[in-house]
Structures are given as C-alpha cells and as structure tokens.
Tab-separated table of C-alpha atoms in Angstrom:
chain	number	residue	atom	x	y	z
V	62	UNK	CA	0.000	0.000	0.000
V	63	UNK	CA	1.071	3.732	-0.695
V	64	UNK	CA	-0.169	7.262	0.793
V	65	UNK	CA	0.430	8.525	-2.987
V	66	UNK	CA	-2.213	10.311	-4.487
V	67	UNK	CA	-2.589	12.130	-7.949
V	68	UNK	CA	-1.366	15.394	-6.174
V	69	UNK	CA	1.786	13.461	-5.461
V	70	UNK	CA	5.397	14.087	-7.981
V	71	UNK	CA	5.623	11.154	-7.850
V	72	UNK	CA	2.312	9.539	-8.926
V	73	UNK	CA	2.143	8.039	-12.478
V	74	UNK	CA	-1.124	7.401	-14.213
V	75	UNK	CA	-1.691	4.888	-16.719
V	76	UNK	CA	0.387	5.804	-19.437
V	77	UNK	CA	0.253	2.535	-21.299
V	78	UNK	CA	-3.219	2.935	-22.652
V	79	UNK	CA	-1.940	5.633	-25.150
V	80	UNK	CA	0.153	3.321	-27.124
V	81	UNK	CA	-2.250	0.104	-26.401
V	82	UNK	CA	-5.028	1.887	-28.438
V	83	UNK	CA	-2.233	3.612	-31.199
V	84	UNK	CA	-1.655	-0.408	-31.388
V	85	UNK	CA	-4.964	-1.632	-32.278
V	86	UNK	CA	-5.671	1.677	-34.571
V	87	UNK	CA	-2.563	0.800	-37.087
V	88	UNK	CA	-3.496	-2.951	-37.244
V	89	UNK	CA	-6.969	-1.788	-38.111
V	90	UNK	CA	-5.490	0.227	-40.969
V	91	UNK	CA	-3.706	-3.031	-42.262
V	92	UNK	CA	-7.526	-3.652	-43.257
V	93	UNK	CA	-7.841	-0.746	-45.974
V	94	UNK	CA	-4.645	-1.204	-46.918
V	95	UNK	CA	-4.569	-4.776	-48.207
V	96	UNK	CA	-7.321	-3.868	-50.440
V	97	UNK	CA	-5.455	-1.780	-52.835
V	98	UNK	CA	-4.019	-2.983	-55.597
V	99	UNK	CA	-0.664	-3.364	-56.615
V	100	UNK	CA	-0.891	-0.974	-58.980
V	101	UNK	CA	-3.956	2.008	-58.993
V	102	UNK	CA	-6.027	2.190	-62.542
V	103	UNK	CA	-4.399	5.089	-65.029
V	104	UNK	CA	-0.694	4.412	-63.534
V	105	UNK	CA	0.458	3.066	-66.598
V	106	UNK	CA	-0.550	6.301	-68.289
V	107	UNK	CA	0.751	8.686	-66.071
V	108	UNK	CA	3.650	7.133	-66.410
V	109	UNK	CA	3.959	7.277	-69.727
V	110	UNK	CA	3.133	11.105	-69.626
V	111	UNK	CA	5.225	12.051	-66.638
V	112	UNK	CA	8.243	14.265	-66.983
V	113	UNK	CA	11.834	12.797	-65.512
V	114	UNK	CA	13.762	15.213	-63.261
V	115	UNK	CA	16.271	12.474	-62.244
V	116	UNK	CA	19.518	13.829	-60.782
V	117	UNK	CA	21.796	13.971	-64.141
V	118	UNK	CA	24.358	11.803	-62.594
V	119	UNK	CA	25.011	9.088	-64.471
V	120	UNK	CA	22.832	6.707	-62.402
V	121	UNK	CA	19.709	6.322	-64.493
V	122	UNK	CA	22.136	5.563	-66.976
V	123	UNK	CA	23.704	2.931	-65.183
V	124	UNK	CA	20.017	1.424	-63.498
V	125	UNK	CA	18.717	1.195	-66.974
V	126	UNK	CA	21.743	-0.387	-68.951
V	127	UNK	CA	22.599	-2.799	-66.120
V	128	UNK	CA	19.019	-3.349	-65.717
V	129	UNK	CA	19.703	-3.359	-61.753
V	130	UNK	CA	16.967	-4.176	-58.834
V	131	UNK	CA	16.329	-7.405	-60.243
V	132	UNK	CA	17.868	-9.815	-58.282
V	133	UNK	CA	19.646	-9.544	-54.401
V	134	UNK	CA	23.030	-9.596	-56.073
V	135	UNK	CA	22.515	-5.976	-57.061
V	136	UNK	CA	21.868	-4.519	-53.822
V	137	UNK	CA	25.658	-3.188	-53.316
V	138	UNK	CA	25.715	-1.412	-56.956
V	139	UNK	CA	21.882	0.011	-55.791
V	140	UNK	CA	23.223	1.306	-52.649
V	141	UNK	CA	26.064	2.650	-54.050
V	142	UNK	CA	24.546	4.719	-57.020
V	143	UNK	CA	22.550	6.402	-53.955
V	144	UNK	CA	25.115	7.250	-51.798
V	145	UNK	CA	26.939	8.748	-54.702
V	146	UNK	CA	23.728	11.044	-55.727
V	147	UNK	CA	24.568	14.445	-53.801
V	148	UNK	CA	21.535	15.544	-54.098
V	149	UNK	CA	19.733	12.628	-52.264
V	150	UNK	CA	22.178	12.641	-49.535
V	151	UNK	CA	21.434	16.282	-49.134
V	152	UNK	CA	17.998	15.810	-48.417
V	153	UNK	CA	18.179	12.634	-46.266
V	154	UNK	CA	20.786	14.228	-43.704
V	155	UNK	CA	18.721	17.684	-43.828
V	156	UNK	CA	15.376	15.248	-42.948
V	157	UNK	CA	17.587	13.477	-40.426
V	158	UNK	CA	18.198	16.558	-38.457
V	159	UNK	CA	14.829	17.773	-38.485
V	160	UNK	CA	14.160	14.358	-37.198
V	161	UNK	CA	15.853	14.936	-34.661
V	162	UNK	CA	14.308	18.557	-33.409
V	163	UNK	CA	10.851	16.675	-34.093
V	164	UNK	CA	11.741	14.013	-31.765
V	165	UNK	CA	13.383	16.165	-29.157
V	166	UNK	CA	10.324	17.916	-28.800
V	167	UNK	CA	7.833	15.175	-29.107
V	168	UNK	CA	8.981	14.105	-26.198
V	169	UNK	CA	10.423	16.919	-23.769
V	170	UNK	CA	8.209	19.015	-24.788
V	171	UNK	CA	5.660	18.565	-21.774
V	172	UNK	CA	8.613	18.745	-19.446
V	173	UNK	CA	9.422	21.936	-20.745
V	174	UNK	CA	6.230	23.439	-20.772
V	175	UNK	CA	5.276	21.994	-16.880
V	176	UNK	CA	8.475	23.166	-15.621
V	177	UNK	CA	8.683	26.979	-17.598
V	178	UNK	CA	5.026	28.078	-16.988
V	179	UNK	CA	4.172	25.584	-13.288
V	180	UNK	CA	1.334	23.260	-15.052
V	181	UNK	CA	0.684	20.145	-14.244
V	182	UNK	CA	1.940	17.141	-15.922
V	183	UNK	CA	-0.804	15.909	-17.370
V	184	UNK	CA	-2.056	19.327	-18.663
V	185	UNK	CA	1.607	20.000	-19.620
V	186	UNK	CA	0.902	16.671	-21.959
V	187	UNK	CA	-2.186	17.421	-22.830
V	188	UNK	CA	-1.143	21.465	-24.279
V	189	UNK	CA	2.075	19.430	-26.123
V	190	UNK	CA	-0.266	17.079	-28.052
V	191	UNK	CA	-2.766	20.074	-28.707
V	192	UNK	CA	0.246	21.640	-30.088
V	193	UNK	CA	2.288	19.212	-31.981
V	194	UNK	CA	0.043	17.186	-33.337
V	195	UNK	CA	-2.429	19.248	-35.321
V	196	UNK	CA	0.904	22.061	-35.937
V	197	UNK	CA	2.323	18.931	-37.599
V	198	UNK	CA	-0.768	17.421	-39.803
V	199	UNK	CA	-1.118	21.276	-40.727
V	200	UNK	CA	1.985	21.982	-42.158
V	201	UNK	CA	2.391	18.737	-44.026
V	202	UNK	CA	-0.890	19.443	-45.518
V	203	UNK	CA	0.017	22.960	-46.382
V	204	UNK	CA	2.901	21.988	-48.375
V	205	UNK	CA	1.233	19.383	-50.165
V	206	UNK	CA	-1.092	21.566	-51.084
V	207	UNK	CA	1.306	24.182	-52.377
V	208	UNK	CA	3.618	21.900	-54.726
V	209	UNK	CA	0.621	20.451	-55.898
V	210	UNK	CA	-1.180	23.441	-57.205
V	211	UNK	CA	2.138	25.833	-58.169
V	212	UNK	CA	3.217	22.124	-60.017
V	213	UNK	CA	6.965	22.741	-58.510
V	214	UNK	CA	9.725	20.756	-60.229
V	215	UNK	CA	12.518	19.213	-58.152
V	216	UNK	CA	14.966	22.344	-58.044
V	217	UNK	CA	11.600	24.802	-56.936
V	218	UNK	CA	10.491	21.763	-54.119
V	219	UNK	CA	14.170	21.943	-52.367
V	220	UNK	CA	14.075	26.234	-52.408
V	221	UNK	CA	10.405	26.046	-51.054
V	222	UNK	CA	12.107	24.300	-48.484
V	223	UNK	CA	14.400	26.786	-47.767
V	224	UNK	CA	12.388	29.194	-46.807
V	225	UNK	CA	10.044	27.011	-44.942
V	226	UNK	CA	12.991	26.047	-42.486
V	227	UNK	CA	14.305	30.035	-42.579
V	228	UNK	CA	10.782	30.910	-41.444
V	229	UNK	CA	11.316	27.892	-38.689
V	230	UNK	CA	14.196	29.376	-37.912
V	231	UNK	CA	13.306	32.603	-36.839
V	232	UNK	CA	10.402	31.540	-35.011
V	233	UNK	CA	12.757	29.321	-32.889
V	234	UNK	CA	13.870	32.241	-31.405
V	235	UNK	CA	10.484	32.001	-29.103
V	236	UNK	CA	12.662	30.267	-26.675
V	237	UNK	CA	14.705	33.928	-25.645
V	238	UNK	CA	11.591	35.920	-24.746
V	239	UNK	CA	9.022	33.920	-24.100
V	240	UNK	CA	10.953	31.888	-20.719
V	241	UNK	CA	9.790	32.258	-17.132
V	242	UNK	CA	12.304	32.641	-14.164
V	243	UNK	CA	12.224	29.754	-11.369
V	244	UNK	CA	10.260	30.831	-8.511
V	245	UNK	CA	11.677	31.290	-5.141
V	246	UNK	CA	12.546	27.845	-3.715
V	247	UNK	CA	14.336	27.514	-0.231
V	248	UNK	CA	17.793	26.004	-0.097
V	249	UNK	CA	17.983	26.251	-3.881
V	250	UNK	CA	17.428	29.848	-5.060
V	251	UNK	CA	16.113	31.202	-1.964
V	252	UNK	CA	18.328	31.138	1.520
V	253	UNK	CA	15.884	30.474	4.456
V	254	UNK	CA	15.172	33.871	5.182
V	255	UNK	CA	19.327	34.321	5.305
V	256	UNK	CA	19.662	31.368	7.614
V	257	UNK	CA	20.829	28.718	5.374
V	258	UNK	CA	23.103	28.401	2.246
V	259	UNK	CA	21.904	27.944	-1.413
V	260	UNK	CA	21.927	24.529	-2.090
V	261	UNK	CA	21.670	22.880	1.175
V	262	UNK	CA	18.172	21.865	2.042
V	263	UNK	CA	18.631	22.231	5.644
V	264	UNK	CA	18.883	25.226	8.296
V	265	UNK	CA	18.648	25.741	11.654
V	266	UNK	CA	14.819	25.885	11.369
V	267	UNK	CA	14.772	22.618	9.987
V	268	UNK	CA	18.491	21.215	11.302
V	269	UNK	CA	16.273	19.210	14.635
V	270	UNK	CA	13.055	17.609	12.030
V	271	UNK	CA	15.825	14.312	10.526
V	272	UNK	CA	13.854	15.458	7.133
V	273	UNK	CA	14.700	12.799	4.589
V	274	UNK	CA	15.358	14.155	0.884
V	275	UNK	CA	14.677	11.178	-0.711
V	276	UNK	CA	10.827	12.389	-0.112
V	277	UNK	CA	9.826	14.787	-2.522
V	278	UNK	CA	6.489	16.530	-1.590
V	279	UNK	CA	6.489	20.307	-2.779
V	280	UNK	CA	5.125	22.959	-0.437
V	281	UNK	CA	4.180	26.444	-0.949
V	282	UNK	CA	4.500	28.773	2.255
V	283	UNK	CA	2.564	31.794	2.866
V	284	UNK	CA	6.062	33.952	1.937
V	285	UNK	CA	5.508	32.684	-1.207
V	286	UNK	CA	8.160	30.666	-1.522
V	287	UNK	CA	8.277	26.997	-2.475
V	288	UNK	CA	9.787	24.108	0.364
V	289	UNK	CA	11.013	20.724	-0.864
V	290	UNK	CA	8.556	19.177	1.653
V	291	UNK	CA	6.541	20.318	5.109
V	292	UNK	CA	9.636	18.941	6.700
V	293	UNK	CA	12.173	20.979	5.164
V	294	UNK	CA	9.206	23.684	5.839
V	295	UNK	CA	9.294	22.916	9.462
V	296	UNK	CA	5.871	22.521	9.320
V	297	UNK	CA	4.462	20.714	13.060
V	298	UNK	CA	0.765	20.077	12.175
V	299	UNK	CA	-1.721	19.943	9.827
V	300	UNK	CA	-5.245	20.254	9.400
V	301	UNK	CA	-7.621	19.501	6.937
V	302	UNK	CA	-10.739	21.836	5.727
V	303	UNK	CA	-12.945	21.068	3.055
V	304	UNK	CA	-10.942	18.558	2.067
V	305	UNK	CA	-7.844	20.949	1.536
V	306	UNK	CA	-4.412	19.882	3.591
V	307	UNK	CA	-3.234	22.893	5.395
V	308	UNK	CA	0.345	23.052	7.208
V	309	UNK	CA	0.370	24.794	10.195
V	310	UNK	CA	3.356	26.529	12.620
V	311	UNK	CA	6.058	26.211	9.721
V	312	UNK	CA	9.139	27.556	11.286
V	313	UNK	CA	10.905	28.319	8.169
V	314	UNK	CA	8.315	30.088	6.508
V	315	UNK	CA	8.687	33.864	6.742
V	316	UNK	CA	6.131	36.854	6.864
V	317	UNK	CA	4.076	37.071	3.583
V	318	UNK	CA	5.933	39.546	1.160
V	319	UNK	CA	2.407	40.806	-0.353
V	320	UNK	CA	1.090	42.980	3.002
V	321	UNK	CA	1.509	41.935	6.399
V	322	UNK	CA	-1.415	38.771	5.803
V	323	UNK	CA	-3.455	37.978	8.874
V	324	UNK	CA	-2.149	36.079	11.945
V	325	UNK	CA	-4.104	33.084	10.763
V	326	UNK	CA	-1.862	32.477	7.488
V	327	UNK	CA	1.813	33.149	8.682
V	328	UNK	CA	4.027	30.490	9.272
V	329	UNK	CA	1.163	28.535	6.735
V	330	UNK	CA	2.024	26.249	3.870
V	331	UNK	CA	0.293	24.117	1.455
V	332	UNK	CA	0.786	21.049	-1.020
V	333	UNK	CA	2.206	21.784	-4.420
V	334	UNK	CA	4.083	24.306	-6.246
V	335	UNK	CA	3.683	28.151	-6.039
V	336	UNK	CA	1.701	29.629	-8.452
V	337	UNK	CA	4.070	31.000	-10.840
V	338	UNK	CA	3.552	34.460	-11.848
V	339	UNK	CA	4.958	34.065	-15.447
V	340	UNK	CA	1.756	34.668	-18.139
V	341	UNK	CA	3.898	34.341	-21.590
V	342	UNK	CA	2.415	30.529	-21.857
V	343	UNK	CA	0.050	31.139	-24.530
V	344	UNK	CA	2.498	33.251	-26.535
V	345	UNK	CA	4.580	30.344	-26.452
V	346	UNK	CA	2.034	28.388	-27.857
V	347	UNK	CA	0.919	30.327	-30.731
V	348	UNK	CA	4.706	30.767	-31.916
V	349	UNK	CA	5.788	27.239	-31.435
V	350	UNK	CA	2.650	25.888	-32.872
V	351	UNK	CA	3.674	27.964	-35.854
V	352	UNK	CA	7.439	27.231	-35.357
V	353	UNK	CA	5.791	23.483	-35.675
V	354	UNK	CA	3.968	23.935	-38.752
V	355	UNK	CA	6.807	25.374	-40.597
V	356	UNK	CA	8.829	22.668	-39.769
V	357	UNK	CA	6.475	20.272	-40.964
V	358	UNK	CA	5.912	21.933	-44.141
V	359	UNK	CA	9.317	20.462	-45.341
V	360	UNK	CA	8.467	17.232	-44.713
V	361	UNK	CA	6.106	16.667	-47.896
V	362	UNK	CA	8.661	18.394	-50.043
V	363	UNK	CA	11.330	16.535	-48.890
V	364	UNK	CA	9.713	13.270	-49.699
V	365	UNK	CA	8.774	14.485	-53.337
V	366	UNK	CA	12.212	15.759	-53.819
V	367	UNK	CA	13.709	12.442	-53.230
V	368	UNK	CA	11.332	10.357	-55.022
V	369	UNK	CA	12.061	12.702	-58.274
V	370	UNK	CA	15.942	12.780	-57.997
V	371	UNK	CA	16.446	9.271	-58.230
V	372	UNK	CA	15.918	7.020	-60.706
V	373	UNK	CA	12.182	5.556	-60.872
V	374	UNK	CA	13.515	1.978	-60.079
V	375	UNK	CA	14.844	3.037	-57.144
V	376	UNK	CA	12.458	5.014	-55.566
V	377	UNK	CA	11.353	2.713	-52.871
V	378	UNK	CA	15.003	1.493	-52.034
V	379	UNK	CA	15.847	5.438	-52.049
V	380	UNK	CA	12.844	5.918	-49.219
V	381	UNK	CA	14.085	2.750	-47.328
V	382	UNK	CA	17.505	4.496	-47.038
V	383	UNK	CA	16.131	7.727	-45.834
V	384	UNK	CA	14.468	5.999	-43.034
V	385	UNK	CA	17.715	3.797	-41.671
V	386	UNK	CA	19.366	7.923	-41.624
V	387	UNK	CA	16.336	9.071	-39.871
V	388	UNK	CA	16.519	6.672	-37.427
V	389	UNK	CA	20.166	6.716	-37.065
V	390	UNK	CA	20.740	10.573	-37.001
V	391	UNK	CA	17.120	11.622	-36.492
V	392	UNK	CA	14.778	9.654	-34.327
V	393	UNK	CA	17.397	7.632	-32.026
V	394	UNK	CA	19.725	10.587	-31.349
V	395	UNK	CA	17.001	13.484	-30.994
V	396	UNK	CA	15.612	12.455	-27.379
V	397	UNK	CA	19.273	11.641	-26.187
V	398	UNK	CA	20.383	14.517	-26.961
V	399	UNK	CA	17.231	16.907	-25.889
V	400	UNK	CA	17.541	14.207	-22.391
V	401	UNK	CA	21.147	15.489	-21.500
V	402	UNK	CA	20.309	19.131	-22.243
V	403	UNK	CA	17.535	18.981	-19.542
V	404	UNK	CA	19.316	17.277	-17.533
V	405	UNK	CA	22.715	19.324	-17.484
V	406	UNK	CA	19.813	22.083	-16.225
V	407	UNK	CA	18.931	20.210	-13.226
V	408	UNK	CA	20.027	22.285	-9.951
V	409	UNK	CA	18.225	19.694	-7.446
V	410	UNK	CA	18.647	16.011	-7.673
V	411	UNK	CA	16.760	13.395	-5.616
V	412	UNK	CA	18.909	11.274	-3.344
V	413	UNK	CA	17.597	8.609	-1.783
V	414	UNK	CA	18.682	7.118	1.714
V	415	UNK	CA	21.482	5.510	-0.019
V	416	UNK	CA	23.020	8.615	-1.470
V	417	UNK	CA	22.072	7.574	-5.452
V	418	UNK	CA	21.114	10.299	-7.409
V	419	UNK	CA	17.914	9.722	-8.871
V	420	UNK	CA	15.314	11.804	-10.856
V	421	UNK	CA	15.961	15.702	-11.642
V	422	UNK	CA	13.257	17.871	-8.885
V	423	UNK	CA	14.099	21.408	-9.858
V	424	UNK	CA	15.556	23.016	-13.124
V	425	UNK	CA	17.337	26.591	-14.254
V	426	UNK	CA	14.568	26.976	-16.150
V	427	UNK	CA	16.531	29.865	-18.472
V	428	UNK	CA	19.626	27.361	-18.565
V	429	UNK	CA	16.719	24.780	-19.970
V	430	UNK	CA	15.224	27.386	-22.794
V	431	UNK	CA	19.023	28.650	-24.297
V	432	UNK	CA	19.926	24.644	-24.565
V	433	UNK	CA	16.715	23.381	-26.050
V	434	UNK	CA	17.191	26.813	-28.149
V	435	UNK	CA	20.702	26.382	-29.121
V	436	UNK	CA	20.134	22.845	-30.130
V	437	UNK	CA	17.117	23.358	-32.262
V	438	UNK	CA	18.574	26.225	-33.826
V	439	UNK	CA	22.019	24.252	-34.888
V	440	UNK	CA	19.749	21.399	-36.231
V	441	UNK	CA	17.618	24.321	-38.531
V	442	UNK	CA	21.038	25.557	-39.602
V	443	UNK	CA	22.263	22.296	-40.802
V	444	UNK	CA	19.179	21.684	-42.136
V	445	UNK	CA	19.590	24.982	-44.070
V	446	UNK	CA	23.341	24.103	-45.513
V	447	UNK	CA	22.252	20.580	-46.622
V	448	UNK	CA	19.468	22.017	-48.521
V	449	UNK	CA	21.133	24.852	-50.259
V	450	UNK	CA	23.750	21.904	-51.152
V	451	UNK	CA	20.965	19.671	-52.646
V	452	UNK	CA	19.735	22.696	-55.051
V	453	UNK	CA	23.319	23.697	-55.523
V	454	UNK	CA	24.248	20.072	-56.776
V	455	UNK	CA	20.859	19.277	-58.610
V	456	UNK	CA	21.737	18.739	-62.341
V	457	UNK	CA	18.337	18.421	-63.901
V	458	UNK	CA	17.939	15.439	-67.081
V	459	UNK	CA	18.714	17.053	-70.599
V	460	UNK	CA	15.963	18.130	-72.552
V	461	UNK	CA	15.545	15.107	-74.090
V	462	UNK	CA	15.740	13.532	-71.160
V	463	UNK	CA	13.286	15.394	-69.401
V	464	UNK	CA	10.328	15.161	-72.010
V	465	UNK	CA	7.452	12.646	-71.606
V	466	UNK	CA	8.153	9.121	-72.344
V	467	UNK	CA	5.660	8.898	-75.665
V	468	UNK	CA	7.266	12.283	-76.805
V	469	UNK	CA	10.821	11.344	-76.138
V	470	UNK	CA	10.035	7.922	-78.303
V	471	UNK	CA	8.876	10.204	-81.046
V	472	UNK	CA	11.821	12.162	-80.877
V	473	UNK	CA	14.338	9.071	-81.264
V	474	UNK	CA	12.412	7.768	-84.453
V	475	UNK	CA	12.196	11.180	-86.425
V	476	UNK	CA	15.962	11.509	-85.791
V	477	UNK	CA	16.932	7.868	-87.060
C-alpha cells in the first residue's frame, strides 16, 4: 500500500493505454490497406506522360543499362549509385536533423512546458499534443497543397524548403523571450530567510526535524516561496478543511511579502508548487505551434524531392535508405540529446537514503530554454546548408531527357 495520491510528484497514471489503443488503430489500418491494388487504374498512363527530373548523374544511366533491382546480387551497386547522388544525400541528412528537433520535442516538450510556466503534468501533456500534433498534420498538408497546385519541379520543391525552415528558424527564437524565471525555492534559489546556504536543504529551522530528501512533496509557504517538503518547511501540524491539507506553525516560513497577511496564514504552507507568476504561456504556444507547422511543411517536399531525384527503379530502395538515416541521425539521437540538455539544467537532484542520485526535482529553467534553443537552432542551420547543397548540386535530365516518355520515343524515331 502507498499514501500517494494524484497530487503526489511522484504519482504516475496509466500511461500505457496511449500506445495500447495507437496499437490496435494501425493494425486496423492493415484492413484498408490490403485492399489496394498493386498498382492504382491510369498508372500506366501517367507514367507514360510524366516528366523525368532524375539527378543527371550518371545513375539512371547505369540502373537502366545494367538493368539493376532485379535480383539480391545488385543490392551493393543500388546502394552505391545512392550514396553517390549528392543531391539525395542532401535531403536525407537535412530530414535526419529535423528528425531529430521533431523528436526532441515530441517528447520533452511537456517537461518543458510543466516546468517553464508551473502546469501540471498531465495538462503539460495534454497542451504538447494540442500543439504538436495538429501544428504537424497542418503543415504537411500545407505543403502538399502548395507543390501540388504551383506544379513545382525538383529544383523549386528543395528552395520552397528553404524558406520554410528560414521561417522555422526565426520563429525558434520564441525560446529567448518567451521563458519564465524559477520561482523562489528555499535552499535552492532562496536562503531560508538568510539562515541557510543555497543549495543545502537544511537550516537551523529545519536542522532538529531528521527530514529525509529522498521524499519529494512540494510545499508552498505563505512567503511565497516553495519548500522541498513540510519537513524541510518545518511545518508541526496539519489540518484539513474542506478537504484541503493545510500546514500549520512552519518555522521556516517567513512573513508574507504581499502585506503583512493575517495572523491566521503566517508560518502557513500548502501542497504543491507556487503559483508562478509568469503569463507568456500562450504566446509560447501560438509561436511554437507555428514554429511546428513550418517545420512540418518540409516534410512533404522533402519526400517528393527524393522520389524525383532518383531514378524511378529506385524510388522505394531510395525511401528505405532515408528511413535507416532518420533513425540513425534523427529519431534515435534526438531524445538523447534533448535528455542530457535537460538534464545538465537540473540544480536539485533526488537522493535517496542511499546517497544515489535519482530523478531531476528542480531546473534553471533559463539554462533549460538557451539549450533546447541552441540545439534546435544548430539542427535548422544544418538543415539549411544541406538544402542549399541539394539545389546547388541538382543537375536536372537534358531536354531530351526530361520530355514525356511517348514524346521522347517520337523524338528518337524522327531523328533515325
């Protein structure tokens, strides 16, 4: 049995029903799928009629002639035509690293956001998701939209990308005004009313209580400021009214710094963390939920670009490589890296009765913004280079190259 209770740091909540239902949902798309056919009615024509921009590398050459992708035995030469096409590598390492800003964020996100602006955790999740998810679908959408309609060839796809992930860019900057300050916290920003030291929990109001730091339960005095737990707060009692806990003669809480309070609420303290008196949370969330659609916007056009700057029989193998460089540059990296970046921001560590350091209590929130701002900003910049590489290596087909299949044929016949 446990005295833990939703109000509690330490409670968790069933997270596991999230990805239990995400698991039925994609096996119930397998359904819709597998009806499809192999290939979709009027493919053969718009084949025939579509225009090549194939990188002008010699690799379409070289597919065709050598007649590769038929058998396993040509999966070196395949592989190797690709990772000799500039222009393709470009792309995939500019995907990979906004792979890994997308990941970062997917999933520090609600730490950031409960931490900076005092929510909840579950809200914190709950504003991330509202954020993220539909700034994502948005901006993919968007950009689909827009090479569809403006009919972009390969070398307009990677600039529209370019200034999609300049506009990112800028917006990224959210992180430098829009941060909150850590509110006062005894023994880590705050010094016991100039008893104690900064970090060192205990003072001589709280040197006789043997208060245990492996026991995280925030406090918030009546001096507004915030005690690791009514221990540390040198709280004696505790009462309970309308079914609100209420910490009474707390001897290191000081006077109330807001007008002298009545003699009923000094020395007073009560569960949880002080309110925090930051307001710039929803002009975080309408800049990063832009920063996010932006971001997402490139993701369409990245796809495209690859698909048209290979050659057509290796399309699919070209998309298979992409995803091994997400995952090894983009996905698998991005959370490490966000991970240590919070974590080199923690300025209170929990220790349990055996002195191991365990989970991170209290962060320099402004430490927290510059790092998750200096690494999403050096991800956008790479991103940047490797696309302005990809448009400044794209050699686009020859003319005859580049017509329509039926028109090229013509072509050939006249001339012999």
């Amino acid at each position: 049995s446990t005295k833990m209770d939703q109000d509690d740091p330490r409670w968790l909540g069933a997270w596991w029903i999230g990805f239990l239902a995400c698991f039925f949902a994609i096996w119930l798309l397998i359904i819709p799928f597998s009806c499809f056919p192999r290939h979709l009615p009027g493919t053969a024509k718009i084949q025939a009629e579509k225009i090549s921009e194939t990188h002008d590398d010699g690799g379409q050459v070289l597919v065709q002639t050598n007649n590769i992708g038929q058998s396993f035995k040509d999966f070196p030469m395949a592989l190797l035509i690709l990772l000799r096409n500039p222009v393709l590598m470009s792309l995939i390492i500019a995907s990979s690293s906004e792979a890994l800003v997308a990941t970062g964020f997917a999933t520090f996100l609600p730490k950031f956001i409960e931490n900076q602006f005092g929510k909840s955790s579950s809200f914190s999740a709950t504003l991330a998701g509202l954020v993220l998810i539909p700034g994502a679908a948005l901006g993919q959408v968007i950009s689909g939209v827009l090479v569809s309609k403006r009919k972009m060839d390969c070398k307009g796809i990677i600039k529209f990308m370019i200034s999609t992930c300049s506009v990112a860019l800028i917006l990224n900057t959210v992180f430098l005004f829009a941060k909150c300050g850590n509110e006062p916290f005894a023994g880590v920003s705050e010094t016991y009313n100039g008893t104690g030291t900064l970090y060192n929990l205990t003072a001589p109001c709280n040197a006789n209580c043997r208060c245990l730091r492996s026991i995280y339960y925030p406090v918030c005095g009546s001096d507004e400021v915030q005690y690791f737990s009514p221990c540390f707060a040198g709280c004696a009692s505790y009462l309970f009214n309308n079914m609100k806990k209420t910490y009474h003669n707390c001897s290191c809480v000081g006077k109330p710094k807001r007008g002298n309070g009545s003699e009923d609420s000094l020395y007073e303290a009560v569960p949880g963390k002080c309110p925090t008196q930051c307001k710039f949370l929803p002009l975080f969330l309408t800049f990063f939920f832009f920063a996010v659609v932006f971001t997402f916007m490139s993701t369409t056009p990245t796809t495209v670009a690859i698909l048209r700057c290979v050659p057509d029989k290796q399309r699919s193998f070209a998309l298979g490589v992409q995803l091994v460089f997400l995952r090894l540059l983009g996905t698998i990296p991005g959370p490490i890296l966000f991970g240590v970046a919070i974590d080199d921001s923690c300025t209170l560590w929990d220790i349990n009765e055996c002195e191991t350091k365990g989970v991170c209590w209290v962060y320099d929130n402004e430490k927290m913004a510059y790092l998750l701002m200096g690494i999403s900003a050096a991800c956008k910049i790479i991103t940047i280079i490797f696309v302005v590489m990809a448009v400044y290596f794209y050699k686009p087909p020859p003319l005859t190259k580049a017509l329509p299949r039926k028109t090229s044929a013509k072509i050939s016949v006249l001339h012999s």
